[in-house]
């Protein structure tokens, strides 16, 4: 039991040390002091759902074709967002514009966080495939503790 909790915690801790699109957006919102706690709760619940899906075999259910198609579309969306952000930074004069200081609505912030969370191929590789496959060593009772540690 304790081994499953510690393993889940350490694996997820090591994966969260990498600053990805989701964490970068959350840090950006934190600096701007916009809906930080709500967005962090959204990320936690989303990660929990994806971890549970990975541990209980989501990767075995999904057809490989749909995974490939989803990964390509997700990468394309992230590429478009990256181009948008680079274009936005290049258009700034002296590092500031009104757009930088306009506060986003809560709805737009949640939609953006949803996109960073659910359209990011890295999220599925980490939560569903890596964390899910690491749980194969545990029986069904221990998997619950593994999920608690991972969350």
mmCIF file of C-alpha atoms in Angstrom:
data_model
loop_
_atom_site.group_PDB
_atom_site.id
_atom_site.type_symbol
_atom_site.label_atom_id
_atom_site.label_comp_id
_atom_site.label_asym_id
_atom_site.label_seq_id
_atom_site.Cartn_x
_atom_site.Cartn_y
_atom_site.Cartn_z
ATOM 1 C CA UNK A 1 0.000 0.000 0.000
ATOM 2 C CA UNK A 2 2.641 2.544 1.035
ATOM 3 C CA UNK A 3 4.838 1.470 -1.863
ATOM 4 C CA UNK A 4 2.041 2.210 -4.341
ATOM 5 C CA UNK A 5 1.416 5.674 -2.857
ATOM 6 C CA UNK A 6 5.109 6.575 -2.881
ATOM 7 C CA UNK A 7 5.639 5.252 -6.409
ATOM 8 C CA UNK A 8 2.643 7.173 -7.752
ATOM 9 C CA UNK A 9 3.720 10.348 -5.973
ATOM 10 C CA UNK A 10 7.343 10.207 -7.110
ATOM 11 C CA UNK A 11 6.448 9.409 -10.707
ATOM 12 C CA UNK A 12 3.979 12.283 -10.954
ATOM 13 C CA UNK A 13 6.298 14.639 -9.100
ATOM 14 C CA UNK A 14 9.065 13.919 -11.594
ATOM 15 C CA UNK A 15 6.681 14.477 -14.513
ATOM 16 C CA UNK A 16 5.459 17.785 -13.062
ATOM 17 C CA UNK A 17 9.003 19.140 -12.790
ATOM 18 C CA UNK A 18 8.884 19.676 -16.551
ATOM 19 C CA UNK A 19 7.297 23.001 -17.401
ATOM 20 C CA UNK A 20 4.840 22.312 -20.201
ATOM 21 C CA UNK A 21 2.095 24.303 -21.868
ATOM 22 C CA UNK A 22 -0.386 23.728 -19.038
ATOM 23 C CA UNK A 23 2.031 24.816 -16.296
ATOM 24 C CA UNK A 24 3.226 27.805 -18.312
ATOM 25 C CA UNK A 25 -0.329 29.039 -18.784
ATOM 26 C CA UNK A 26 -1.098 28.526 -15.095
ATOM 27 C CA UNK A 27 2.055 30.489 -14.122
ATOM 28 C CA UNK A 28 1.056 33.251 -16.542
ATOM 29 C CA UNK A 29 -2.385 33.475 -14.972
ATOM 30 C CA UNK A 30 -0.774 33.471 -11.523
ATOM 31 C CA UNK A 31 1.438 36.415 -12.425
ATOM 32 C CA UNK A 32 -1.614 38.227 -13.738
ATOM 33 C CA UNK A 33 -3.581 37.154 -10.623
ATOM 34 C CA UNK A 34 -6.466 35.824 -12.718
ATOM 35 C CA UNK A 35 -8.505 32.821 -11.552
ATOM 36 C CA UNK A 36 -5.437 30.955 -10.285
ATOM 37 C CA UNK A 37 -7.183 28.728 -7.746
ATOM 38 C CA UNK A 38 -10.027 27.831 -10.093
ATOM 39 C CA UNK A 39 -7.603 26.950 -12.883
ATOM 40 C CA UNK A 40 -5.389 24.933 -10.522
ATOM 41 C CA UNK A 41 -8.452 22.984 -9.344
ATOM 42 C CA UNK A 42 -9.432 22.383 -12.960
ATOM 43 C CA UNK A 43 -5.935 21.047 -13.703
ATOM 44 C CA UNK A 44 -6.031 18.776 -10.654
ATOM 45 C CA UNK A 45 -9.424 17.301 -11.526
ATOM 46 C CA UNK A 46 -8.428 16.860 -15.186
ATOM 47 C CA UNK A 47 -5.187 15.125 -14.247
ATOM 48 C CA UNK A 48 -7.059 12.886 -11.798
ATOM 49 C CA UNK A 49 -9.538 11.818 -14.488
ATOM 50 C CA UNK A 50 -6.744 11.149 -16.998
ATOM 51 C CA UNK A 51 -4.698 9.193 -14.442
ATOM 52 C CA UNK A 52 -7.700 7.035 -13.538
ATOM 53 C CA UNK A 53 -8.326 6.447 -17.256
ATOM 54 C CA UNK A 54 -4.702 5.427 -17.730
ATOM 55 C CA UNK A 55 -4.570 3.142 -14.703
ATOM 56 C CA UNK A 56 -7.765 1.344 -15.614
ATOM 57 C CA UNK A 57 -6.843 0.699 -19.226
ATOM 58 C CA UNK A 58 -7.885 3.570 -21.450
ATOM 59 C CA UNK A 59 -4.883 2.895 -23.667
ATOM 60 C CA UNK A 60 -6.154 -0.647 -24.312
ATOM 61 C CA UNK A 61 -9.591 0.564 -25.409
ATOM 62 C CA UNK A 62 -8.696 3.333 -27.860
ATOM 63 C CA UNK A 63 -7.937 2.430 -31.463
ATOM 64 C CA UNK A 64 -4.377 3.292 -32.586
ATOM 65 C CA UNK A 65 -5.650 5.212 -35.632
ATOM 66 C CA UNK A 66 -7.633 7.624 -33.483
ATOM 67 C CA UNK A 67 -4.668 8.164 -31.171
ATOM 68 C CA UNK A 68 -2.441 9.073 -34.133
ATOM 69 C CA UNK A 69 -5.074 11.382 -35.619
ATOM 70 C CA UNK A 70 -5.673 13.040 -32.253
ATOM 71 C CA UNK A 71 -1.941 13.567 -31.663
ATOM 72 C CA UNK A 72 -1.478 15.173 -35.093
ATOM 73 C CA UNK A 73 -4.466 17.499 -34.608
ATOM 74 C CA UNK A 74 -3.325 18.382 -31.092
ATOM 75 C CA UNK A 75 0.195 19.176 -32.254
ATOM 76 C CA UNK A 76 -1.264 21.361 -35.013
ATOM 77 C CA UNK A 77 -3.391 23.314 -32.490
ATOM 78 C CA UNK A 78 -0.386 23.869 -30.239
ATOM 79 C CA UNK A 79 1.704 24.961 -33.235
ATOM 80 C CA UNK A 80 -0.953 27.512 -34.192
ATOM 81 C CA UNK A 81 -1.047 28.819 -30.626
ATOM 82 C CA UNK A 82 2.751 29.085 -30.590
ATOM 83 C CA UNK A 83 2.716 31.062 -33.838
ATOM 84 C CA UNK A 84 0.008 33.320 -32.405
ATOM 85 C CA UNK A 85 2.051 34.004 -29.250
ATOM 86 C CA UNK A 86 5.266 34.672 -31.207
ATOM 87 C CA UNK A 87 3.383 37.012 -33.532
ATOM 88 C CA UNK A 88 1.872 38.742 -30.491
ATOM 89 C CA UNK A 89 5.281 39.249 -28.867
ATOM 90 C CA UNK A 90 6.811 40.530 -32.109
ATOM 91 C CA UNK A 91 4.073 43.138 -32.507
ATOM 92 C CA UNK A 92 4.645 44.673 -29.056
ATOM 93 C CA UNK A 93 6.363 48.029 -28.967
ATOM 94 C CA UNK A 94 8.677 48.487 -25.997
ATOM 95 C CA UNK A 95 7.342 45.310 -24.408
ATOM 96 C CA UNK A 96 3.811 46.453 -23.572
ATOM 97 C CA UNK A 97 0.439 46.773 -25.197
ATOM 98 C CA UNK A 98 -3.116 47.088 -23.973
ATOM 99 C CA UNK A 99 -3.780 43.417 -24.800
ATOM 100 C CA UNK A 100 -1.220 42.356 -22.229
ATOM 101 C CA UNK A 101 -3.092 44.121 -19.447
ATOM 102 C CA UNK A 102 -6.659 43.226 -20.391
ATOM 103 C CA UNK A 103 -8.130 40.675 -18.035
ATOM 104 C CA UNK A 104 -9.599 37.569 -19.626
ATOM 105 C CA UNK A 105 -13.038 36.428 -18.665
ATOM 106 C CA UNK A 106 -13.334 33.330 -16.506
ATOM 107 C CA UNK A 107 -14.942 31.452 -19.392
ATOM 108 C CA UNK A 108 -12.067 32.264 -21.778
ATOM 109 C CA UNK A 109 -9.508 31.282 -19.139
ATOM 110 C CA UNK A 110 -11.180 27.897 -18.589
ATOM 111 C CA UNK A 111 -11.464 27.296 -22.341
ATOM 112 C CA UNK A 112 -7.779 28.097 -22.817
ATOM 113 C CA UNK A 113 -6.801 25.839 -19.904
ATOM 114 C CA UNK A 114 -9.011 23.079 -21.308
ATOM 115 C CA UNK A 115 -7.199 23.360 -24.619
ATOM 116 C CA UNK A 116 -3.780 23.247 -22.948
ATOM 117 C CA UNK A 117 -4.859 20.290 -20.851
ATOM 118 C CA UNK A 118 -6.837 18.173 -23.282
ATOM 119 C CA UNK A 119 -5.230 19.031 -26.641
ATOM 120 C CA UNK A 120 -1.675 18.539 -25.427
ATOM 121 C CA UNK A 121 -0.268 15.196 -26.639
ATOM 122 C CA UNK A 122 2.218 15.263 -23.772
ATOM 123 C CA UNK A 123 -0.612 15.024 -21.264
ATOM 124 C CA UNK A 124 -1.819 11.749 -22.748
ATOM 125 C CA UNK A 125 1.672 10.312 -23.012
ATOM 126 C CA UNK A 126 2.341 11.166 -19.362
ATOM 127 C CA UNK A 127 -0.955 10.455 -17.635
ATOM 128 C CA UNK A 128 -2.578 7.762 -19.713
ATOM 129 C CA UNK A 129 0.362 5.812 -21.124
ATOM 130 C CA UNK A 130 3.307 6.294 -18.728
ATOM 131 C CA UNK A 131 1.434 6.469 -15.425
ATOM 132 C CA UNK A 132 -1.040 3.844 -16.629
ATOM 133 C CA UNK A 133 1.668 1.375 -17.631
ATOM 134 C CA UNK A 134 3.576 1.913 -14.375
ATOM 135 C CA UNK A 135 0.436 0.827 -12.509
ATOM 136 C CA UNK A 136 0.425 -2.631 -14.110
ATOM 137 C CA UNK A 137 2.579 -4.002 -11.290
ATOM 138 C CA UNK A 138 -0.184 -3.411 -8.728
ATOM 139 C CA UNK A 139 -3.338 -5.419 -8.042
ATOM 140 C CA UNK A 140 -6.748 -3.744 -8.113
ATOM 141 C CA UNK A 141 -6.684 -2.760 -4.414
ATOM 142 C CA UNK A 142 -3.211 -1.238 -4.670
ATOM 143 C CA UNK A 143 -4.144 0.705 -7.808
ATOM 144 C CA UNK A 144 -6.430 2.927 -5.742
ATOM 145 C CA UNK A 145 -3.510 3.909 -3.509
ATOM 146 C CA UNK A 146 -1.301 4.379 -6.571
ATOM 147 C CA UNK A 147 -3.870 6.803 -8.000
ATOM 148 C CA UNK A 148 -4.041 8.684 -4.687
ATOM 149 C CA UNK A 149 -0.265 9.027 -4.655
ATOM 150 C CA UNK A 150 -0.193 10.112 -8.277
ATOM 151 C CA UNK A 151 -2.845 12.740 -7.738
#
